[in-house]
Coordinates of C-alpha atoms in Angstrom, one line a residue:
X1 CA 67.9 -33.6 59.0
X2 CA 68.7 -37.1 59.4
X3 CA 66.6 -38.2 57.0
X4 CA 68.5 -35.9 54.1
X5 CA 71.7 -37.3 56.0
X6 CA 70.5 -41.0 55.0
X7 CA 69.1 -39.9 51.4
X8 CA 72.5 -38.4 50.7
X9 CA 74.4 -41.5 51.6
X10 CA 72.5 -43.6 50.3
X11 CA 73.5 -41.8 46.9
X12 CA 77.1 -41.4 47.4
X13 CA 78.1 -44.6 48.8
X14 CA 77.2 -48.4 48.5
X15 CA 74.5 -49.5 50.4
X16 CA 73.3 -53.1 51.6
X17 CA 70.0 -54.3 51.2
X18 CA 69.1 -54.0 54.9
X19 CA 69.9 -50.0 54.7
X20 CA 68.0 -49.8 51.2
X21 CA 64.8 -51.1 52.8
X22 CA 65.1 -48.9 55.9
X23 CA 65.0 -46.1 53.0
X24 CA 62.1 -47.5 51.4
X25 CA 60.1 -48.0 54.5
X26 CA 60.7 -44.5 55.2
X27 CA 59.0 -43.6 51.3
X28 CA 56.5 -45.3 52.5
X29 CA 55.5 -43.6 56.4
X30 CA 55.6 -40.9 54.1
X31 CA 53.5 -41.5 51.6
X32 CA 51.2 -43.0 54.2
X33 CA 51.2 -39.6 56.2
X34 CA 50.6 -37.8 53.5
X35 CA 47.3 -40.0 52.8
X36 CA 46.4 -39.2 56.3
X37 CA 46.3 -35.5 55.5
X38 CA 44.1 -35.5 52.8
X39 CA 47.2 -34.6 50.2
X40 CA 47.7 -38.1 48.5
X41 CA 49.6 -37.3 45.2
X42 CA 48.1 -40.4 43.6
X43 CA 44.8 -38.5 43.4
X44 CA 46.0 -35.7 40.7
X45 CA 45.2 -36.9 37.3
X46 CA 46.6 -34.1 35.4
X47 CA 49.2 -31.2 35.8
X48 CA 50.0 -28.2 33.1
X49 CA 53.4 -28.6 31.8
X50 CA 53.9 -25.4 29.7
X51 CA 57.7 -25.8 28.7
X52 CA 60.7 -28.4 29.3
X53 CA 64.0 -28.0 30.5
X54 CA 66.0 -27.8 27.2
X55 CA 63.5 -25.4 25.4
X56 CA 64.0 -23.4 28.6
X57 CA 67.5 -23.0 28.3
X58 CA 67.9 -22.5 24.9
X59 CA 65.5 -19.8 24.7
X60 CA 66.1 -18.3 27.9
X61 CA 66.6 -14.7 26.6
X62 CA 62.8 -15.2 25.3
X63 CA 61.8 -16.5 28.7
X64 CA 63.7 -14.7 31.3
X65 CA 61.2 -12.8 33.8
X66 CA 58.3 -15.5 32.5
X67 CA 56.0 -17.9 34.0
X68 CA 56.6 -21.4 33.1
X69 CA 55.1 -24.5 34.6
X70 CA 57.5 -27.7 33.9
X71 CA 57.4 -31.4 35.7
X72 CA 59.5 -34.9 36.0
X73 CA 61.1 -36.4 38.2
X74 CA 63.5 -34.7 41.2
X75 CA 67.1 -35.8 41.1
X76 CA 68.8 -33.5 43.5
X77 CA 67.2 -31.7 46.6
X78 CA 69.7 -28.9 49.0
X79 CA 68.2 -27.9 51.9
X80 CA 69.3 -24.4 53.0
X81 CA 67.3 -23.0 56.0
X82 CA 64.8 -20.8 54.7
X83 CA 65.8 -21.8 51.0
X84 CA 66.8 -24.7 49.0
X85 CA 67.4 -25.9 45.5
X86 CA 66.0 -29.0 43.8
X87 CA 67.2 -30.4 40.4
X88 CA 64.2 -31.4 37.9
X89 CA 64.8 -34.3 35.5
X90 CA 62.1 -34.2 32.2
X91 CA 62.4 -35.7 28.9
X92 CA 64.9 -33.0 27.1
X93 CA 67.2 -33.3 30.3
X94 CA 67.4 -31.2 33.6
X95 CA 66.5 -27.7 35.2
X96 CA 67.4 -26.5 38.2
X97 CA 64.7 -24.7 40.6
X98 CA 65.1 -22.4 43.3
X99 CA 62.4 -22.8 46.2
X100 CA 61.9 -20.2 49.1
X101 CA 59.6 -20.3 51.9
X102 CA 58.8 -16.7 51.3
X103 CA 57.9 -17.8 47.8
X104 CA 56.1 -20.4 48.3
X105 CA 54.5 -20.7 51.7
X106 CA 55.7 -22.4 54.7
X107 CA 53.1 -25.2 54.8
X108 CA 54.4 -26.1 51.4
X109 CA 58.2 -25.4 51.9
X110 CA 58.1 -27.8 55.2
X111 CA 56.4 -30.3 52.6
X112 CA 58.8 -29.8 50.1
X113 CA 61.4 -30.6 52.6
X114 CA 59.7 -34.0 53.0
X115 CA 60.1 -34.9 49.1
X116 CA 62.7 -37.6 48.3
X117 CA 65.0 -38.0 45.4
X118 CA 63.1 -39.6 42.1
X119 CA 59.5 -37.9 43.4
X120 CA 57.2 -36.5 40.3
X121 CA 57.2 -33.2 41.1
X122 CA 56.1 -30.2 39.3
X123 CA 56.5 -26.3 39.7
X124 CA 55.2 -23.0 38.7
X125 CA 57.2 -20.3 38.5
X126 CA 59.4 -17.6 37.0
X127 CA 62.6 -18.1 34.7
X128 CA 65.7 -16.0 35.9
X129 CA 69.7 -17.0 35.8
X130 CA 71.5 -17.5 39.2
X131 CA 74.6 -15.2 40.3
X132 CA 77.0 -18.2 39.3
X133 CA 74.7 -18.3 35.6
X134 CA 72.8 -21.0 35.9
X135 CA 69.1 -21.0 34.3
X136 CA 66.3 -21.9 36.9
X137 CA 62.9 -21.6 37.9
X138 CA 62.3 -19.5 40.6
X139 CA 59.4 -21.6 42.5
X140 CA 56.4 -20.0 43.3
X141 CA 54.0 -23.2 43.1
X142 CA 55.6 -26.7 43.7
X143 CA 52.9 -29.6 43.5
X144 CA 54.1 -33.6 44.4
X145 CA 52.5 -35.7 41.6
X146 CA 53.6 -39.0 42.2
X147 CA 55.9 -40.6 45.5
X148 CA 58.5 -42.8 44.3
X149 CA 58.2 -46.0 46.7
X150 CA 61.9 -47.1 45.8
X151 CA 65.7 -46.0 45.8
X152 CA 67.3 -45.1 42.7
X153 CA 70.6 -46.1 41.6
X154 CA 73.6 -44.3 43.4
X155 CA 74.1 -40.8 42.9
X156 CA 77.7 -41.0 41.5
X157 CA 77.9 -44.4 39.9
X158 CA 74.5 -44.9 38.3
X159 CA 73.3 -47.6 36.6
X160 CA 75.9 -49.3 35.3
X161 CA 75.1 -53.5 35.8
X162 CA 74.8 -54.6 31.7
X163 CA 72.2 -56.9 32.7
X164 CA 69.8 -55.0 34.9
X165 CA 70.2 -52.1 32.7
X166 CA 68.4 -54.4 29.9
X167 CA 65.9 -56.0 32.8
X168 CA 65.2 -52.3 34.3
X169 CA 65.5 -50.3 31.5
X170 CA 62.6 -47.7 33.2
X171 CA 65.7 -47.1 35.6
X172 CA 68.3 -47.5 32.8
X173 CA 66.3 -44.0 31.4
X174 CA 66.1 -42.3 34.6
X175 CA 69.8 -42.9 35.2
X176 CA 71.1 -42.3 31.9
X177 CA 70.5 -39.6 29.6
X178 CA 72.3 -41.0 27.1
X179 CA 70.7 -44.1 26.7
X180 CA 67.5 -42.3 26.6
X181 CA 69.1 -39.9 24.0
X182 CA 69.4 -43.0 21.9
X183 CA 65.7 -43.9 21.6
X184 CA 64.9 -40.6 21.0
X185 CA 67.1 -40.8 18.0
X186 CA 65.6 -44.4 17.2
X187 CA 62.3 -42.6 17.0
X188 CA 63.9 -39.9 15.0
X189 CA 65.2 -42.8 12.7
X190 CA 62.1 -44.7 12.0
X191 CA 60.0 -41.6 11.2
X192 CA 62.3 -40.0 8.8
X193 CA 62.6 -43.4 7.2
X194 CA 58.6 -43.0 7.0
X195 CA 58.7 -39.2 5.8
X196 CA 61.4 -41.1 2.8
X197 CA 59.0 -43.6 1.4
X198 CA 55.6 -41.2 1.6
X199 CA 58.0 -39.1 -0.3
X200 CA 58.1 -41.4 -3.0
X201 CA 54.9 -42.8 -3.2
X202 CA 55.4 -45.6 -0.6
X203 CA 52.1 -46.8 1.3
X204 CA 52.3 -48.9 4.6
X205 CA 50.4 -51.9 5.4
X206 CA 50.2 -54.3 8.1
X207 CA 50.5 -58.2 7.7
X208 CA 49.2 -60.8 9.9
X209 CA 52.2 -61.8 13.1
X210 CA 50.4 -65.1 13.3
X211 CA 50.8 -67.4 9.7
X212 CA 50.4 -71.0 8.7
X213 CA 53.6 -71.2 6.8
X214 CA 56.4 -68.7 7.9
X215 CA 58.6 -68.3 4.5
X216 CA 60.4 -65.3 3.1
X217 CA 63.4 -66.3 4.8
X218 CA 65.7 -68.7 5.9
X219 CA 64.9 -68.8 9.7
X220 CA 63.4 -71.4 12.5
X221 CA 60.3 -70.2 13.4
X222 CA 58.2 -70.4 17.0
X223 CA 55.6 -72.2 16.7
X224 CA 52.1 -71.6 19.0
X225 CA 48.5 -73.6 18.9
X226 CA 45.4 -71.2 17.7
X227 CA 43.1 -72.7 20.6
X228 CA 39.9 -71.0 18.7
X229 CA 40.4 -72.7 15.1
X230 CA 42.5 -75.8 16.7
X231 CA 45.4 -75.1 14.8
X232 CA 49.3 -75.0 14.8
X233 CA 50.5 -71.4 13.9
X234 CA 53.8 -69.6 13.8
X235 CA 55.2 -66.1 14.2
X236 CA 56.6 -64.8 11.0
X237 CA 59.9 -64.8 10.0
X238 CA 59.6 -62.6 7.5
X239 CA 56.9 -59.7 5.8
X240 CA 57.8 -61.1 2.2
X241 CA 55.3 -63.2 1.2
X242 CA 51.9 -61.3 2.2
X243 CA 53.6 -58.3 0.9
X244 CA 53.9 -59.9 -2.7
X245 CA 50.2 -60.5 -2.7
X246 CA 49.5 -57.1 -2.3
X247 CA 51.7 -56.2 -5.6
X248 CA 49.7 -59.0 -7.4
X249 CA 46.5 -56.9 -5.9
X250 CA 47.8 -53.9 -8.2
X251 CA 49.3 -52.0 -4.5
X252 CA 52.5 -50.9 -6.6
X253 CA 54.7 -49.7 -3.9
X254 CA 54.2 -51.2 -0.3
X255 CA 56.1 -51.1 2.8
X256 CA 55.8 -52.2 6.8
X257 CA 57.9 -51.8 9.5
X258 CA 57.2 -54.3 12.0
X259 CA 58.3 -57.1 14.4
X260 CA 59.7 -60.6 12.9
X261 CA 60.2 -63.7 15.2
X262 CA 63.4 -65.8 14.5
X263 CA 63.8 -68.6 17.1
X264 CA 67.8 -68.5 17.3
X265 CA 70.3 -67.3 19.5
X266 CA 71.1 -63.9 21.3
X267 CA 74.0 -62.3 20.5
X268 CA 75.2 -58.5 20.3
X269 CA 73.6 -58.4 16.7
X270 CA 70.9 -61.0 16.9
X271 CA 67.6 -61.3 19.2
X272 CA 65.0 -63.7 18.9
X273 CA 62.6 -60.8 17.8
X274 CA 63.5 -57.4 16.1
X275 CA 62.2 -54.9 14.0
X276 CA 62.8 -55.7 10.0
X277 CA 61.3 -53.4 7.2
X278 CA 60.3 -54.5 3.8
X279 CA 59.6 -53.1 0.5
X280 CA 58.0 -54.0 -2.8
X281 CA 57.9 -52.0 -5.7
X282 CA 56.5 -53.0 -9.0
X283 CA 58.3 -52.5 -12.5
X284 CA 61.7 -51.9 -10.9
X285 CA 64.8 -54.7 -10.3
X286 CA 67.6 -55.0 -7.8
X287 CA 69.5 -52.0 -9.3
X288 CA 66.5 -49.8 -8.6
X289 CA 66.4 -50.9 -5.1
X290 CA 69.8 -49.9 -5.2
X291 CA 69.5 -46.9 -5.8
X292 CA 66.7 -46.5 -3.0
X293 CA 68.9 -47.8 -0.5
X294 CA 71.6 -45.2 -0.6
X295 CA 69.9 -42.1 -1.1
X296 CA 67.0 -43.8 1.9
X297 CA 70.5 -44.0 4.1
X298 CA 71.8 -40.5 3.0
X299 CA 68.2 -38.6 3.6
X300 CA 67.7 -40.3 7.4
X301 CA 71.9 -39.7 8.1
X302 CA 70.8 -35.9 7.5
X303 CA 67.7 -36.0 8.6
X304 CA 68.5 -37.5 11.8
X305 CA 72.2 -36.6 12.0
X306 CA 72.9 -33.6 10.0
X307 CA 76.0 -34.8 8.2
X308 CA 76.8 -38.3 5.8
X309 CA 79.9 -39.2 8.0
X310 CA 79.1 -41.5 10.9
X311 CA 81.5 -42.9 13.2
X312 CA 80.8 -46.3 14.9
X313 CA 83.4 -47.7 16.9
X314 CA 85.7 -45.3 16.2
X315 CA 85.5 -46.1 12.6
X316 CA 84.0 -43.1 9.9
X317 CA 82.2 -44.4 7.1
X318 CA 80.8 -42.1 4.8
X319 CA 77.3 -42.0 3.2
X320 CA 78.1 -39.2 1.3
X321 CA 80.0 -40.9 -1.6
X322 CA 78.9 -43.4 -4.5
X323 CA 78.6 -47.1 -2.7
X324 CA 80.5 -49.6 -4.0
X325 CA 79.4 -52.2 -6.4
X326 CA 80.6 -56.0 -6.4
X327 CA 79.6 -59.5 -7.2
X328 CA 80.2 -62.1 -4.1
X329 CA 82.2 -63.9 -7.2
X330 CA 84.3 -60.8 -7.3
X331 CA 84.7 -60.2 -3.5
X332 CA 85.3 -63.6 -3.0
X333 CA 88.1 -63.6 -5.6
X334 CA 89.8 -60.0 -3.9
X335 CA 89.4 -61.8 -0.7
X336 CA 90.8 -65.0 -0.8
X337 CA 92.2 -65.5 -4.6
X338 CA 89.8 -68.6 -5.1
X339 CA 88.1 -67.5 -8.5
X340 CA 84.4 -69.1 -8.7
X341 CA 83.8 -68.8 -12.6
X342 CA 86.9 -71.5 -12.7
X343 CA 85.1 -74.1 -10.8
X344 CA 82.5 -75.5 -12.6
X345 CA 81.5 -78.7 -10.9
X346 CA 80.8 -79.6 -6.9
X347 CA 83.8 -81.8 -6.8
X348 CA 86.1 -78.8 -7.9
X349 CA 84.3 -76.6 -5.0
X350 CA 84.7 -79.2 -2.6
X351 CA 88.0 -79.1 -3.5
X352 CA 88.6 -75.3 -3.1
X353 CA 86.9 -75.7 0.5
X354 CA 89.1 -78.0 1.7
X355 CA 92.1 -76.4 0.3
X356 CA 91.3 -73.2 2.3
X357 CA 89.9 -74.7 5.1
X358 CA 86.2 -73.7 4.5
X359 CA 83.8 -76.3 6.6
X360 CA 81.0 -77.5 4.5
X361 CA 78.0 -80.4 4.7
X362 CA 77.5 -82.8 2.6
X363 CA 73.9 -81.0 1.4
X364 CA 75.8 -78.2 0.5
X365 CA 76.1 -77.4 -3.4
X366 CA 78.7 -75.3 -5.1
X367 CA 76.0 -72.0 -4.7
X368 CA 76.3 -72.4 -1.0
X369 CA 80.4 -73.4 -1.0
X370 CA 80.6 -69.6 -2.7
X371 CA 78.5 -68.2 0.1
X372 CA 80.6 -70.0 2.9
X373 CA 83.5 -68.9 1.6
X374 CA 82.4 -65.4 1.3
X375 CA 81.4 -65.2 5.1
X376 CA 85.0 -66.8 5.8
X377 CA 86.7 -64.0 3.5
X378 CA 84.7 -61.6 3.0
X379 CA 82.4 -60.2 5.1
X380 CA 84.9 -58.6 7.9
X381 CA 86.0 -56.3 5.3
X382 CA 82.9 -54.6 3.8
X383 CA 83.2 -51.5 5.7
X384 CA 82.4 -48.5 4.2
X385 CA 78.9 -48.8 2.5
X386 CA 78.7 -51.6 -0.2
X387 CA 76.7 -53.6 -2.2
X388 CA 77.1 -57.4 -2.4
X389 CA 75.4 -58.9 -5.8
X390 CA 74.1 -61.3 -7.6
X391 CA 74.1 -64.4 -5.3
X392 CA 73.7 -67.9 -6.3
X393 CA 70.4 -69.6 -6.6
X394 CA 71.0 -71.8 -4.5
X395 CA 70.9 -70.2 -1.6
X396 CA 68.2 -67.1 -3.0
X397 CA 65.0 -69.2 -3.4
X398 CA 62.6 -66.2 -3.9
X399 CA 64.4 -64.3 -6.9
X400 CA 65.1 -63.8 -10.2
X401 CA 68.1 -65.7 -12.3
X402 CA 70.3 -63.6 -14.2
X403 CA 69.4 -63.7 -17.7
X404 CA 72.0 -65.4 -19.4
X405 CA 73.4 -67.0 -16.6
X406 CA 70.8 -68.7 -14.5
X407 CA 73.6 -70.1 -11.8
X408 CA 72.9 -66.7 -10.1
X409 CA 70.4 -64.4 -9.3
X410 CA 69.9 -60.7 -9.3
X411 CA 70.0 -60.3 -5.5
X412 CA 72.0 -57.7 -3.5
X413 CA 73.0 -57.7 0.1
X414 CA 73.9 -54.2 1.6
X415 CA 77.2 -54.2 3.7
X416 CA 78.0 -51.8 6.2
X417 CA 81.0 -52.5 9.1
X418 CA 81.1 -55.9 8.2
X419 CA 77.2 -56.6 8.9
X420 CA 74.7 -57.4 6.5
X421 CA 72.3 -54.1 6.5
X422 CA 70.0 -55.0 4.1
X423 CA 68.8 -58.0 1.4
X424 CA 67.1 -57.5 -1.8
X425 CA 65.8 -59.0 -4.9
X426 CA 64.7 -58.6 -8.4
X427 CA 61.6 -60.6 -7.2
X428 CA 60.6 -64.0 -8.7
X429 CA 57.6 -63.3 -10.5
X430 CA 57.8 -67.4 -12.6
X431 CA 55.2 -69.4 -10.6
X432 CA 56.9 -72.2 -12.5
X433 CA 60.2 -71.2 -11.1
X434 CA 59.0 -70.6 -8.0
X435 CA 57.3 -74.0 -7.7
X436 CA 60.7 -75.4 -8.7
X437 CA 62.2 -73.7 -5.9
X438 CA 60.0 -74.7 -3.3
X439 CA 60.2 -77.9 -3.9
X440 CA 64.2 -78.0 -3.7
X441 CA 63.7 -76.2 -0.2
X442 CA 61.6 -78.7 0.9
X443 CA 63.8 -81.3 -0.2
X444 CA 66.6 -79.6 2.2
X445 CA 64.1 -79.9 4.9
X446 CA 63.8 -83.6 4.4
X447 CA 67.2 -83.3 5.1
X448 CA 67.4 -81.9 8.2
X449 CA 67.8 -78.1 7.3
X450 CA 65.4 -76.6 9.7
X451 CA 65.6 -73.0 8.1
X452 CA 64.6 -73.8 4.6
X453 CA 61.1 -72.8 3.6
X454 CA 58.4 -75.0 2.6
X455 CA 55.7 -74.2 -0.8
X456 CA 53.0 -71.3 0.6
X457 CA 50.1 -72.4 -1.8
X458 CA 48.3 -69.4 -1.7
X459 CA 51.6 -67.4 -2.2
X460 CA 51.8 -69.9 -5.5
X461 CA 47.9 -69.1 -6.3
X462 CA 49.1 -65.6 -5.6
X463 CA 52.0 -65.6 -8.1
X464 CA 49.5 -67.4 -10.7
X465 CA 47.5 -64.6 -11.1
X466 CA 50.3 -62.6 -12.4
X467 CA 52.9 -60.2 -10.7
X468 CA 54.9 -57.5 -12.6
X469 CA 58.4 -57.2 -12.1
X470 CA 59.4 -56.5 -8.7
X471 CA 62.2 -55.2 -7.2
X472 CA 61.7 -56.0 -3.1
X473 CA 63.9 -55.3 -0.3
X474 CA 64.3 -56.2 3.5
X475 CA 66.0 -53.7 6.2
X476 CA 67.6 -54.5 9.5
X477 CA 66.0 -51.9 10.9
X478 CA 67.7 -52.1 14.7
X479 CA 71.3 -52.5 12.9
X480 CA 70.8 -49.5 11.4
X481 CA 70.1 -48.0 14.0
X482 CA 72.7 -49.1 16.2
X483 CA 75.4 -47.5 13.3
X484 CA 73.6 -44.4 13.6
X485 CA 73.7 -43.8 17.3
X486 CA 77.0 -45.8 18.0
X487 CA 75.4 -48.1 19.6
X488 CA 77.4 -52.3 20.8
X489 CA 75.0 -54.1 20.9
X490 CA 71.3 -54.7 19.1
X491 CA 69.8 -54.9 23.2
X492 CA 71.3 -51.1 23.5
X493 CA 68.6 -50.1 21.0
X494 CA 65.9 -52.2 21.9
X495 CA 64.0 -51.0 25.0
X496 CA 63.0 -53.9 26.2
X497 CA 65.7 -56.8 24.8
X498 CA 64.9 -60.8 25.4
X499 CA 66.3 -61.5 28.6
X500 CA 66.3 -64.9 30.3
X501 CA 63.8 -64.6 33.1
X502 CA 65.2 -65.0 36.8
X503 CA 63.4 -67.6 38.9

């Protein structure tokens, strides 16, 4: 009895460190007396789960009188005499069990008595409803698969530090259900995205992590040594490039999900590696991807969601409806009255900047004066689902000009609650151009822009053989997801976020 005493306060009230390791130490004599008697739960290898707790509960007028065997992890123990109740935690959620010595045994039941919250336990037994209506399992079996060695979070206030949530987030999952509830739904997410592309003729690839030259965006990269080949190597930044080559291979529609590696700052949209997905597709422009974009948002909303309308923040946007349509020369204009097709030379930007307080360098050319002044303006306002297009070429070294207007190119980026949710491209397919292009990005380089890309010959050897028009497109993949489960912060839908590590 005063061992329950001890387990109970340590869930209910705060405990110091000397108290915690008393608790722990206890965990252990037990563990250790249980190895004495020949019963060492580490030894079982396997156990029959039949059902979990959910599909229990929701089909309970199937399964009332059956046998079920379920397992996980026990959250809640009552000890009452000759009969106690224990609350099972498994991956749909919880189940309460009812355990009687006369059920049981008594060499088990005084074992069971012994079990500490967050043991692996598992039990056979039958399915009724309790006189207050609760589903249960009647115990007739109850096994100990695995002894937790340390104390989970209090009982009442859970896990609720930020940062050892992110550093812990095995106990972040056990505490939580809501947090594991959201990477279920991330899983949910990615796989109906997969079930969308198969559906139209999509085939996934892989491309190599480690490259010689990481381009396709405009990101600093970390760089590594290859100790076998004596080489400096660096994590990609970006799928685009090897994907292309597979479109000049004759692969017309390609697609990989997959970690990138940006060496910038954390922030609650931003870590230094996240999941991005890319897509080629050959004979098709920007307006096709377009079009593959919103009904790919609408399929996994309902897929995933059941319904179009998602809230985030409180705020409802609606994937249901036609998304909206705009040049950045037109949003710029609605947003801050300075009309770009009436400036015409650098000085006249310059000039607009200034007047409106937009900070620029001394590199930057009108292209990228637009661009800063549609993040200034702009950006904070593209709520409900929205495309951004054609972008100047200055600042979109991979794509296409407008025909007719070569200041700009045929490039969208997809806006949702003021983030950037996607980027895309009628793909540049001109080695000539493309050439061009490198060569002014490595010129920025020279001058101190660390993020500009520099010429990928074999991505030019690539190009020279000939590839049909493109249209290609790039997906935040964590952003969406954190819109689709109403998630802050990009580290609330990564399991395992970059932390800084604690000496």
């Amino acid at each position: 009895m005063a061992e329950e005493v001890r387990e109970a306060n340590a869930e209910e009230t705060t405990v110091s460190k000397e108290e915690i390791n008393k608790l722990i130490q206890v965990k252990r004599d037990k563990l250790a007396q249980l190895q004495a008697e020949g019963k060492d739960p580490f030894q079982i290898t396997k156990y029959d789960v039949t059902h979990h707790s959910m599909e229990i509960k929701n089909n309970f007028d199937t399964l009332n009188g059956m046998k079920v065997s379920i397992a996980g992890r026990m959250m809640q123990k009552r000890i009452m005499g000759k009969a106690s109740f224990c609350n099972v935690q498994d991956l749909q959620g919880n189940i309460q069990s009812y355990v009687a010595r006369d059920s049981v045994g008594e060499e088990v039941y005084a074992g069971f008595k012994k079990f500490d919250v967050g043991d692996i336990i598992g039990i056979r037994g039958e399915v009724f409803q309790t006189k207050t209506g609760e589903i249960s399992v009647h115990a007739e079996e109850i096994t100990l698969l695995a002894k937790s060695l340390n104390v989970l979070p209090e009982k009442y206030h859970g896990l609720t530090n930020t940062d050892l949530r992110y550093r812990q987030r095995y106990v972040d999952l056990i505490m939580n259900q809501d947090v594991k509830d959201t990477f279920i739904k991330r899983s949910k997410i990615i796989a109906s995205i997969r079930k969308y592309l198969a559906g139209e003729g999509f085939m996934e690839v892989e491309t190599p992590l480690l490259v010689a030259n990481a381009g396709g965006a405009a990101a600093r990269p970390f760089e590594t040594h290859y100790n076998a080949l004596d080489e400096d190597v660096k994590l990609r930044i970006s799928l685009e490039l090897y994907l292309k080559r597979l479109i000049v291979g004759g692969l017309e529609r390609v697609y990989e999900i997959g970690r990138v590696f940006r060496n910038e700052g954390v922030d609650t949209r931003h870590n230094p590696e996240f999941t991005l997905m890319e897509l080629y597709q050959a004979y098709t422009d920007y307006n096709g991807m377009m079009d593959l974009t919103e009904k790919l948002y609408r399929f996994v909303a309902n897929e995933v969601l059941g319904t179009t309308k998602i809230t985030y923040g409180g705020v409802e946007m609606d994937l249901g409806q036609p998304f909206e349509r705009i040049t950045m020369v037109d949003a710029v204009k609605k947003y801050s009255g300075v009309d770009f097709n009436e400036i015409h030379t650098l000085e006249q930007a310059r000039a607009a900047a200034k007047e409106h307080h937009v900070e620029f360098e001394e590199r930057h050319k009108k292209g990228d004066i637009l661009n800063l002044f549609f993040e200034e303006f702009v950006e904070e306002h593209l709520v409900q689902p929205t495309f951004v297009m054609d972008h100047p070429v200055e600042i979109s070294p991979l794509t296409k000009k407008k025909p007719g207007n070569p200041d700009y190119v045929e490039r969208f980026e997809f806006f949702m609650n003021g983030w950037e949710m996607a980027n895309a491209y009628s793909e540049l397919n001109d080695p000539i151009d493309q050439r061009e292009r490198f060569r002014a990005q490595e010129e920025l380089l020279a001058q101190g822009d660390e993020e500009a890309n520099t010429t990928d010959e074999d991505f030019m050897n690539a190009l020279e053989h000939g590839m049909p028009p493109t249209g290609g497109i790039g997906f935040g993949i964590d952003r969406m997801i954190m819109l689709l489960t109403d998630s802050p912060a990009i580290r609330d839908v990564l399991l395992f976020p970059t932390m800084r590590q604690i000496d």
